[in-house]
Amino acid sequence: QDVGKPFTRCGLTRRYLQFITGPPPRLYNKTTETVYVLPIGGEIKQWTGRNCPVEGCNFELCLYSVGAPPRTFPLCPNCFNNPKPEWGQIPGEDTTTAPGDEEDENKERNIRRMAGKNMIRECPHPDKMPLIEEMTVSPDPESNGVLILDPHLGPKWRLVSTREPTIVNMPKSIEKITVLNSKDEVLGC
């Protein structure tokens, strides 16, 4: 049976994941019968050609746009559903998890996502996730987030905050921007 439309490639099987609009929106792997729930509250778009930089992931990335004017963030379906603790606090979650309850917390998080109770109006990934770190330009002085380069890429360059609806528009005379790999010791980005 055909479910959804081919949307993005799975990093495990390299087959296309089917996009099901929902609610909640999700990606479905027909081969492994795995469901990857996506964030609610924004628009999900294809972003072909870029793979997740997290070691062992290799999923093709999507774009998640939220707000008005829209702020766009990169989204890895696998990393969104399986965040690592070293990446920091998960957007939209509280941090009161008792030691040893991590597995139960993951199950509860997936149930909330499947039930459509996980509206995300900010970057869907934690700020220390490698994908977000490689796009980070500066800490955001207005929030606990960071400013990243908008992944839509030129000609209208801008920085967007991962935690607040802040947008910094760059001058139109800028033709090319590159985020360097080196980090500033003081700012940490």
JSON list of C-alpha atoms in Angstrom, two decimals:
[
{"chain": "A", "resi": 1, "resn": "GLN", "atom": "CA", "xyz": [0.00, 0.00, 0.00]},
{"chain": "A", "resi": 2, "resn": "ASP", "atom": "CA", "xyz": [1.32, 3.45, -0.93]},
{"chain": "A", "resi": 3, "resn": "VAL", "atom": "CA", "xyz": [1.47, 5.82, 2.04]},
{"chain": "A", "resi": 4, "resn": "GLY", "atom": "CA", "xyz": [2.64, 9.45, 1.69]},
{"chain": "A", "resi": 5, "resn": "LYS", "atom": "CA", "xyz": [5.07, 10.77, -0.90]},
{"chain": "A", "resi": 6, "resn": "PRO", "atom": "CA", "xyz": [8.83, 10.11, -1.15]},
{"chain": "A", "resi": 7, "resn": "PHE", "atom": "CA", "xyz": [10.45, 12.95, 0.76]},
{"chain": "A", "resi": 8, "resn": "THR", "atom": "CA", "xyz": [13.96, 12.36, 2.10]},
{"chain": "A", "resi": 9, "resn": "ARG", "atom": "CA", "xyz": [16.45, 9.49, 2.33]},
{"chain": "A", "resi": 10, "resn": "CYS", "atom": "CA", "xyz": [16.89, 7.26, 5.36]},
{"chain": "A", "resi": 11, "resn": "GLY", "atom": "CA", "xyz": [20.44, 7.14, 6.72]},
{"chain": "A", "resi": 12, "resn": "LEU", "atom": "CA", "xyz": [20.14, 3.45, 7.60]},
{"chain": "A", "resi": 13, "resn": "THR", "atom": "CA", "xyz": [18.60, 1.92, 4.46]},
{"chain": "A", "resi": 14, "resn": "ARG", "atom": "CA", "xyz": [19.28, 4.74, 1.94]},
{"chain": "A", "resi": 15, "resn": "ARG", "atom": "CA", "xyz": [15.66, 4.32, 0.76]},
{"chain": "A", "resi": 16, "resn": "TYR", "atom": "CA", "xyz": [13.23, 7.22, 0.58]},
{"chain": "A", "resi": 17, "resn": "LEU", "atom": "CA", "xyz": [11.13, 7.95, 3.64]},
{"chain": "A", "resi": 18, "resn": "GLN", "atom": "CA", "xyz": [7.45, 8.66, 2.93]},
{"chain": "A", "resi": 19, "resn": "PHE", "atom": "CA", "xyz": [6.11, 12.01, 4.19]},
{"chain": "A", "resi": 20, "resn": "ILE", "atom": "CA", "xyz": [2.73, 11.72, 5.91]},
{"chain": "A", "resi": 21, "resn": "THR", "atom": "CA", "xyz": [1.20, 15.13, 6.60]},
{"chain": "A", "resi": 22, "resn": "GLY", "atom": "CA", "xyz": [-0.52, 13.97, 9.78]},
{"chain": "A", "resi": 23, "resn": "PRO", "atom": "CA", "xyz": [-1.39, 15.17, 12.30]},
{"chain": "A", "resi": 24, "resn": "PRO", "atom": "CA", "xyz": [1.26, 14.76, 13.54]},
{"chain": "A", "resi": 25, "resn": "PRO", "atom": "CA", "xyz": [3.53, 15.07, 10.50]},
{"chain": "A", "resi": 26, "resn": "ARG", "atom": "CA", "xyz": [5.88, 12.11, 10.22]},
{"chain": "A", "resi": 27, "resn": "LEU", "atom": "CA", "xyz": [8.20, 10.17, 7.97]},
{"chain": "A", "resi": 28, "resn": "TYR", "atom": "CA", "xyz": [7.68, 6.47, 7.40]},
{"chain": "A", "resi": 29, "resn": "ASN", "atom": "CA", "xyz": [10.23, 3.89, 6.25]},
{"chain": "A", "resi": 30, "resn": "LYS", "atom": "CA", "xyz": [8.29, 1.16, 4.39]},
{"chain": "A", "resi": 31, "resn": "THR", "atom": "CA", "xyz": [11.26, -1.22, 4.50]},
{"chain": "A", "resi": 32, "resn": "THR", "atom": "CA", "xyz": [11.84, -1.19, 8.26]},
{"chain": "A", "resi": 33, "resn": "GLU", "atom": "CA", "xyz": [8.35, 0.05, 9.21]},
{"chain": "A", "resi": 34, "resn": "THR", "atom": "CA", "xyz": [9.94, 2.78, 11.34]},
{"chain": "A", "resi": 35, "resn": "VAL", "atom": "CA", "xyz": [8.09, 6.05, 12.01]},
{"chain": "A", "resi": 36, "resn": "TYR", "atom": "CA", "xyz": [9.99, 9.33, 12.53]},
{"chain": "A", "resi": 37, "resn": "VAL", "atom": "CA", "xyz": [7.72, 11.93, 14.11]},
{"chain": "A", "resi": 38, "resn": "LEU", "atom": "CA", "xyz": [8.42, 15.52, 13.01]},
{"chain": "A", "resi": 39, "resn": "PRO", "atom": "CA", "xyz": [7.91, 18.76, 14.98]},
{"chain": "A", "resi": 40, "resn": "ILE", "atom": "CA", "xyz": [4.46, 20.39, 14.99]},
{"chain": "A", "resi": 41, "resn": "GLY", "atom": "CA", "xyz": [3.88, 24.12, 14.62]},
{"chain": "A", "resi": 42, "resn": "GLY", "atom": "CA", "xyz": [5.83, 24.90, 11.48]},
{"chain": "A", "resi": 43, "resn": "GLU", "atom": "CA", "xyz": [6.31, 23.90, 7.86]},
{"chain": "A", "resi": 44, "resn": "ILE", "atom": "CA", "xyz": [8.56, 21.02, 6.80]},
{"chain": "A", "resi": 45, "resn": "LYS", "atom": "CA", "xyz": [10.34, 21.30, 3.46]},
{"chain": "A", "resi": 46, "resn": "GLN", "atom": "CA", "xyz": [12.78, 19.19, 1.49]},
{"chain": "A", "resi": 47, "resn": "TRP", "atom": "CA", "xyz": [16.46, 20.12, 1.56]},
{"chain": "A", "resi": 48, "resn": "THR", "atom": "CA", "xyz": [18.03, 17.62, -0.79]},
{"chain": "A", "resi": 49, "resn": "GLY", "atom": "CA", "xyz": [21.71, 16.91, -1.01]},
{"chain": "A", "resi": 50, "resn": "ARG", "atom": "CA", "xyz": [22.78, 17.55, 2.61]},
{"chain": "A", "resi": 51, "resn": "ASN", "atom": "CA", "xyz": [23.28, 14.72, 5.06]},
{"chain": "A", "resi": 52, "resn": "CYS", "atom": "CA", "xyz": [23.41, 14.91, 8.85]},
{"chain": "A", "resi": 53, "resn": "PRO", "atom": "CA", "xyz": [27.00, 15.38, 10.14]},
{"chain": "A", "resi": 54, "resn": "VAL", "atom": "CA", "xyz": [26.37, 13.33, 13.29]},
{"chain": "A", "resi": 55, "resn": "GLU", "atom": "CA", "xyz": [28.55, 10.23, 13.26]},
{"chain": "A", "resi": 56, "resn": "GLY", "atom": "CA", "xyz": [26.56, 7.14, 12.24]},
{"chain": "A", "resi": 57, "resn": "CYS", "atom": "CA", "xyz": [23.40, 9.09, 11.31]},
{"chain": "A", "resi": 58, "resn": "ASN", "atom": "CA", "xyz": [23.74, 10.05, 7.61]},
{"chain": "A", "resi": 59, "resn": "PHE", "atom": "CA", "xyz": [20.00, 10.91, 7.21]},
{"chain": "A", "resi": 60, "resn": "GLU", "atom": "CA", "xyz": [19.16, 13.42, 4.49]},
{"chain": "A", "resi": 61, "resn": "LEU", "atom": "CA", "xyz": [18.21, 16.73, 6.10]},
{"chain": "A", "resi": 62, "resn": "CYS", "atom": "CA", "xyz": [14.92, 18.64, 5.93]},
{"chain": "A", "resi": 63, "resn": "LEU", "atom": "CA", "xyz": [14.12, 22.29, 6.66]},
{"chain": "A", "resi": 64, "resn": "TYR", "atom": "CA", "xyz": [11.75, 23.39, 9.43]},
{"chain": "A", "resi": 65, "resn": "SER", "atom": "CA", "xyz": [10.24, 26.90, 9.07]},
{"chain": "A", "resi": 66, "resn": "VAL", "atom": "CA", "xyz": [8.32, 28.51, 11.91]},
{"chain": "A", "resi": 67, "resn": "GLY", "atom": "CA", "xyz": [6.89, 31.93, 12.75]},
{"chain": "A", "resi": 68, "resn": "ALA", "atom": "CA", "xyz": [6.11, 35.07, 10.80]},
{"chain": "A", "resi": 69, "resn": "PRO", "atom": "CA", "xyz": [8.39, 36.18, 9.25]},
{"chain": "A", "resi": 70, "resn": "PRO", "atom": "CA", "xyz": [9.54, 32.59, 8.95]},
{"chain": "A", "resi": 71, "resn": "ARG", "atom": "CA", "xyz": [12.74, 31.45, 10.64]},
{"chain": "A", "resi": 72, "resn": "THR", "atom": "CA", "xyz": [14.21, 28.33, 9.02]},
{"chain": "A", "resi": 73, "resn": "PHE", "atom": "CA", "xyz": [16.24, 25.64, 10.78]},
{"chain": "A", "resi": 74, "resn": "PRO", "atom": "CA", "xyz": [17.89, 22.42, 9.59]},
{"chain": "A", "resi": 75, "resn": "LEU", "atom": "CA", "xyz": [16.13, 19.25, 10.75]},
{"chain": "A", "resi": 76, "resn": "CYS", "atom": "CA", "xyz": [17.43, 15.70, 10.93]},
{"chain": "A", "resi": 77, "resn": "PRO", "atom": "CA", "xyz": [14.49, 13.28, 11.41]},
{"chain": "A", "resi": 78, "resn": "ASN", "atom": "CA", "xyz": [16.66, 10.68, 13.16]},
{"chain": "A", "resi": 79, "resn": "CYS", "atom": "CA", "xyz": [18.41, 13.10, 15.54]},
{"chain": "A", "resi": 80, "resn": "PHE", "atom": "CA", "xyz": [15.08, 14.81, 16.35]},
{"chain": "A", "resi": 81, "resn": "ASN", "atom": "CA", "xyz": [13.64, 11.46, 17.47]},
{"chain": "A", "resi": 82, "resn": "ASN", "atom": "CA", "xyz": [16.85, 10.18, 19.11]},
{"chain": "A", "resi": 83, "resn": "PRO", "atom": "CA", "xyz": [18.61, 13.17, 20.75]},
{"chain": "A", "resi": 84, "resn": "LYS", "atom": "CA", "xyz": [21.83, 12.55, 22.64]},
{"chain": "A", "resi": 85, "resn": "PRO", "atom": "CA", "xyz": [22.15, 13.89, 26.22]},
{"chain": "A", "resi": 86, "resn": "GLU", "atom": "CA", "xyz": [25.48, 15.61, 25.47]},
{"chain": "A", "resi": 87, "resn": "TRP", "atom": "CA", "xyz": [23.68, 17.98, 23.06]},
{"chain": "A", "resi": 88, "resn": "GLY", "atom": "CA", "xyz": [21.96, 19.76, 25.94]},
{"chain": "A", "resi": 89, "resn": "GLN", "atom": "CA", "xyz": [18.34, 20.45, 26.79]},
{"chain": "A", "resi": 90, "resn": "ILE", "atom": "CA", "xyz": [15.77, 19.29, 24.26]},
{"chain": "A", "resi": 91, "resn": "PRO", "atom": "CA", "xyz": [13.59, 22.20, 23.03]},
{"chain": "A", "resi": 92, "resn": "GLY", "atom": "CA", "xyz": [10.15, 22.20, 24.67]},
{"chain": "A", "resi": 93, "resn": "GLU", "atom": "CA", "xyz": [11.13, 19.78, 27.44]},
{"chain": "A", "resi": 94, "resn": "ASP", "atom": "CA", "xyz": [11.75, 20.29, 31.14]},
{"chain": "A", "resi": 95, "resn": "THR", "atom": "CA", "xyz": [15.00, 19.02, 32.65]},
{"chain": "A", "resi": 96, "resn": "THR", "atom": "CA", "xyz": [13.61, 17.17, 35.67]},
{"chain": "A", "resi": 97, "resn": "THR", "atom": "CA", "xyz": [14.43, 13.56, 34.76]},
{"chain": "A", "resi": 98, "resn": "ALA", "atom": "CA", "xyz": [15.43, 11.30, 37.62]},
{"chain": "A", "resi": 99, "resn": "PRO", "atom": "CA", "xyz": [18.61, 9.23, 37.11]},
{"chain": "A", "resi": 100, "resn": "GLY", "atom": "CA", "xyz": [17.79, 5.85, 35.56]},
{"chain": "A", "resi": 101, "resn": "ASP", "atom": "CA", "xyz": [14.50, 7.10, 34.03]},
{"chain": "A", "resi": 102, "resn": "GLU", "atom": "CA", "xyz": [15.99, 8.09, 30.66]},
{"chain": "A", "resi": 103, "resn": "GLU", "atom": "CA", "xyz": [14.42, 5.16, 28.79]},
{"chain": "A", "resi": 104, "resn": "ASP", "atom": "CA", "xyz": [10.97, 5.91, 30.26]},
{"chain": "A", "resi": 105, "resn": "GLU", "atom": "CA", "xyz": [11.41, 9.60, 29.45]},
{"chain": "A", "resi": 106, "resn": "ASN", "atom": "CA", "xyz": [12.23, 8.75, 25.80]},
{"chain": "A", "resi": 107, "resn": "LYS", "atom": "CA", "xyz": [9.09, 6.60, 25.56]},
{"chain": "A", "resi": 108, "resn": "GLU", "atom": "CA", "xyz": [6.94, 9.36, 27.08]},
{"chain": "A", "resi": 109, "resn": "ARG", "atom": "CA", "xyz": [8.46, 11.93, 24.70]},
{"chain": "A", "resi": 110, "resn": "ASN", "atom": "CA", "xyz": [7.59, 9.73, 21.70]},
{"chain": "A", "resi": 111, "resn": "ILE", "atom": "CA", "xyz": [4.03, 9.25, 22.98]},
{"chain": "A", "resi": 112, "resn": "ARG", "atom": "CA", "xyz": [3.60, 13.04, 23.37]},
{"chain": "A", "resi": 113, "resn": "ARG", "atom": "CA", "xyz": [4.93, 13.55, 19.82]},
{"chain": "A", "resi": 114, "resn": "MET", "atom": "CA", "xyz": [2.63, 10.91, 18.34]},
{"chain": "A", "resi": 115, "resn": "ALA", "atom": "CA", "xyz": [-0.33, 12.43, 20.19]},
{"chain": "A", "resi": 116, "resn": "GLY", "atom": "CA", "xyz": [0.41, 15.82, 18.60]},
{"chain": "A", "resi": 117, "resn": "LYS", "atom": "CA", "xyz": [1.26, 17.52, 21.90]},
{"chain": "A", "resi": 118, "resn": "ASN", "atom": "CA", "xyz": [4.75, 18.63, 20.98]},
{"chain": "A", "resi": 119, "resn": "MET", "atom": "CA", "xyz": [4.39, 22.04, 19.33]},
{"chain": "A", "resi": 120, "resn": "ILE", "atom": "CA", "xyz": [7.80, 23.54, 18.64]},
{"chain": "A", "resi": 121, "resn": "ARG", "atom": "CA", "xyz": [8.09, 27.24, 17.79]},
{"chain": "A", "resi": 122, "resn": "GLU", "atom": "CA", "xyz": [11.90, 27.31, 17.90]},
{"chain": "A", "resi": 123, "resn": "CYS", "atom": "CA", "xyz": [14.83, 25.30, 16.56]},
{"chain": "A", "resi": 124, "resn": "PRO", "atom": "CA", "xyz": [13.89, 21.61, 16.93]},
{"chain": "A", "resi": 125, "resn": "HIS", "atom": "CA", "xyz": [17.43, 20.57, 17.88]},
{"chain": "A", "resi": 126, "resn": "PRO", "atom": "CA", "xyz": [19.49, 21.43, 21.01]},
{"chain": "A", "resi": 127, "resn": "ASP", "atom": "CA", "xyz": [22.16, 24.09, 20.48]},
{"chain": "A", "resi": 128, "resn": "LYS", "atom": "CA", "xyz": [25.07, 21.69, 21.02]},
{"chain": "A", "resi": 129, "resn": "MET", "atom": "CA", "xyz": [23.92, 19.28, 18.30]},
{"chain": "A", "resi": 130, "resn": "PRO", "atom": "CA", "xyz": [26.72, 19.09, 15.66]},
{"chain": "A", "resi": 131, "resn": "LEU", "atom": "CA", "xyz": [24.41, 20.24, 12.84]},
{"chain": "A", "resi": 132, "resn": "ILE", "atom": "CA", "xyz": [23.50, 23.42, 14.76]},
{"chain": "A", "resi": 133, "resn": "GLU", "atom": "CA", "xyz": [27.06, 23.94, 15.99]},
{"chain": "A", "resi": 134, "resn": "GLU", "atom": "CA", "xyz": [28.44, 23.97, 12.43]},
{"chain": "A", "resi": 135, "resn": "MET", "atom": "CA", "xyz": [26.02, 26.82, 11.55]},
{"chain": "A", "resi": 136, "resn": "THR", "atom": "CA", "xyz": [26.49, 28.81, 14.80]},
{"chain": "A", "resi": 137, "resn": "VAL", "atom": "CA", "xyz": [27.83, 32.33, 14.39]},
{"chain": "A", "resi": 138, "resn": "SER", "atom": "CA", "xyz": [27.36, 33.86, 17.84]},
{"chain": "A", "resi": 139, "resn": "PRO", "atom": "CA", "xyz": [25.58, 33.45, 21.19]},
{"chain": "A", "resi": 140, "resn": "ASP", "atom": "CA", "xyz": [22.16, 35.15, 21.21]},
{"chain": "A", "resi": 141, "resn": "PRO", "atom": "CA", "xyz": [22.30, 37.97, 23.80]},
{"chain": "A", "resi": 142, "resn": "GLU", "atom": "CA", "xyz": [18.47, 37.99, 24.08]},
{"chain": "A", "resi": 143, "resn": "SER", "atom": "CA", "xyz": [18.04, 34.31, 25.00]},
{"chain": "A", "resi": 144, "resn": "ASN", "atom": "CA", "xyz": [19.94, 31.20, 26.06]},
{"chain": "A", "resi": 145, "resn": "GLY", "atom": "CA", "xyz": [20.22, 30.18, 22.41]},
{"chain": "A", "resi": 146, "resn": "VAL", "atom": "CA", "xyz": [22.62, 30.95, 19.60]},
{"chain": "A", "resi": 147, "resn": "LEU", "atom": "CA", "xyz": [22.44, 32.82, 16.30]},
{"chain": "A", "resi": 148, "resn": "ILE", "atom": "CA", "xyz": [22.85, 30.55, 13.27]},
{"chain": "A", "resi": 149, "resn": "LEU", "atom": "CA", "xyz": [23.11, 31.28, 9.57]},
{"chain": "A", "resi": 150, "resn": "ASP", "atom": "CA", "xyz": [19.71, 30.82, 7.92]},
{"chain": "A", "resi": 151, "resn": "PRO", "atom": "CA", "xyz": [20.04, 27.58, 5.90]},
{"chain": "A", "resi": 152, "resn": "HIS", "atom": "CA", "xyz": [18.07, 29.01, 2.96]},
{"chain": "A", "resi": 153, "resn": "LEU", "atom": "CA", "xyz": [21.37, 30.54, 1.87]},
{"chain": "A", "resi": 154, "resn": "GLY", "atom": "CA", "xyz": [21.68, 33.84, -0.06]},
{"chain": "A", "resi": 155, "resn": "PRO", "atom": "CA", "xyz": [21.09, 36.21, -1.64]},
{"chain": "A", "resi": 156, "resn": "LYS", "atom": "CA", "xyz": [19.23, 37.61, 1.39]},
{"chain": "A", "resi": 157, "resn": "TRP", "atom": "CA", "xyz": [21.63, 36.48, 4.14]},
{"chain": "A", "resi": 158, "resn": "ARG", "atom": "CA", "xyz": [20.41, 36.54, 7.71]},
{"chain": "A", "resi": 159, "resn": "LEU", "atom": "CA", "xyz": [21.03, 35.13, 11.16]},
{"chain": "A", "resi": 160, "resn": "VAL", "atom": "CA", "xyz": [18.20, 33.54, 13.14]},
{"chain": "A", "resi": 161, "resn": "SER", "atom": "CA", "xyz": [18.02, 32.80, 16.86]},
{"chain": "A", "resi": 162, "resn": "THR", "atom": "CA", "xyz": [17.47, 29.20, 17.88]},
{"chain": "A", "resi": 163, "resn": "ARG", "atom": "CA", "xyz": [15.33, 30.08, 20.94]},
{"chain": "A", "resi": 164, "resn": "GLU", "atom": "CA", "xyz": [13.68, 33.48, 20.30]},
{"chain": "A", "resi": 165, "resn": "PRO", "atom": "CA", "xyz": [11.96, 35.00, 17.23]},
{"chain": "A", "resi": 166, "resn": "THR", "atom": "CA", "xyz": [15.03, 37.13, 16.51]},
{"chain": "A", "resi": 167, "resn": "ILE", "atom": "CA", "xyz": [16.21, 37.74, 12.94]},
{"chain": "A", "resi": 168, "resn": "VAL", "atom": "CA", "xyz": [19.33, 39.73, 12.02]},
{"chain": "A", "resi": 169, "resn": "ASN", "atom": "CA", "xyz": [19.32, 40.75, 8.35]},
{"chain": "A", "resi": 170, "resn": "MET", "atom": "CA", "xyz": [22.71, 41.14, 6.71]},
{"chain": "A", "resi": 171, "resn": "PRO", "atom": "CA", "xyz": [23.51, 43.91, 4.20]},
{"chain": "A", "resi": 172, "resn": "LYS", "atom": "CA", "xyz": [22.43, 43.10, 0.63]},
{"chain": "A", "resi": 173, "resn": "SER", "atom": "CA", "xyz": [25.94, 43.85, -0.62]},
{"chain": "A", "resi": 174, "resn": "ILE", "atom": "CA", "xyz": [27.20, 40.59, 0.94]},
{"chain": "A", "resi": 175, "resn": "GLU", "atom": "CA", "xyz": [27.41, 37.96, -1.79]},
{"chain": "A", "resi": 176, "resn": "LYS", "atom": "CA", "xyz": [28.96, 35.02, 0.07]},
{"chain": "A", "resi": 177, "resn": "ILE", "atom": "CA", "xyz": [29.18, 33.98, 3.72]},
{"chain": "A", "resi": 178, "resn": "THR", "atom": "CA", "xyz": [31.15, 31.10, 5.20]},
{"chain": "A", "resi": 179, "resn": "VAL", "atom": "CA", "xyz": [30.89, 29.90, 8.79]},
{"chain": "A", "resi": 180, "resn": "LEU", "atom": "CA", "xyz": [34.41, 29.00, 9.88]},
{"chain": "A", "resi": 181, "resn": "ASN", "atom": "CA", "xyz": [35.27, 25.79, 11.75]},
{"chain": "A", "resi": 182, "resn": "SER", "atom": "CA", "xyz": [37.50, 27.60, 14.26]},
{"chain": "A", "resi": 183, "resn": "LYS", "atom": "CA", "xyz": [35.97, 28.70, 17.58]},
{"chain": "A", "resi": 184, "resn": "ASP", "atom": "CA", "xyz": [36.54, 31.81, 19.64]},
{"chain": "A", "resi": 185, "resn": "GLU", "atom": "CA", "xyz": [37.74, 30.91, 23.16]},
{"chain": "A", "resi": 186, "resn": "VAL", "atom": "CA", "xyz": [35.75, 33.72, 24.80]},
{"chain": "A", "resi": 187, "resn": "LEU", "atom": "CA", "xyz": [32.39, 33.25, 23.03]},
{"chain": "A", "resi": 188, "resn": "GLY", "atom": "CA", "xyz": [32.72, 29.51, 22.44]},
{"chain": "A", "resi": 189, "resn": "CYS", "atom": "CA", "xyz": [31.43, 29.68, 18.88]}
]
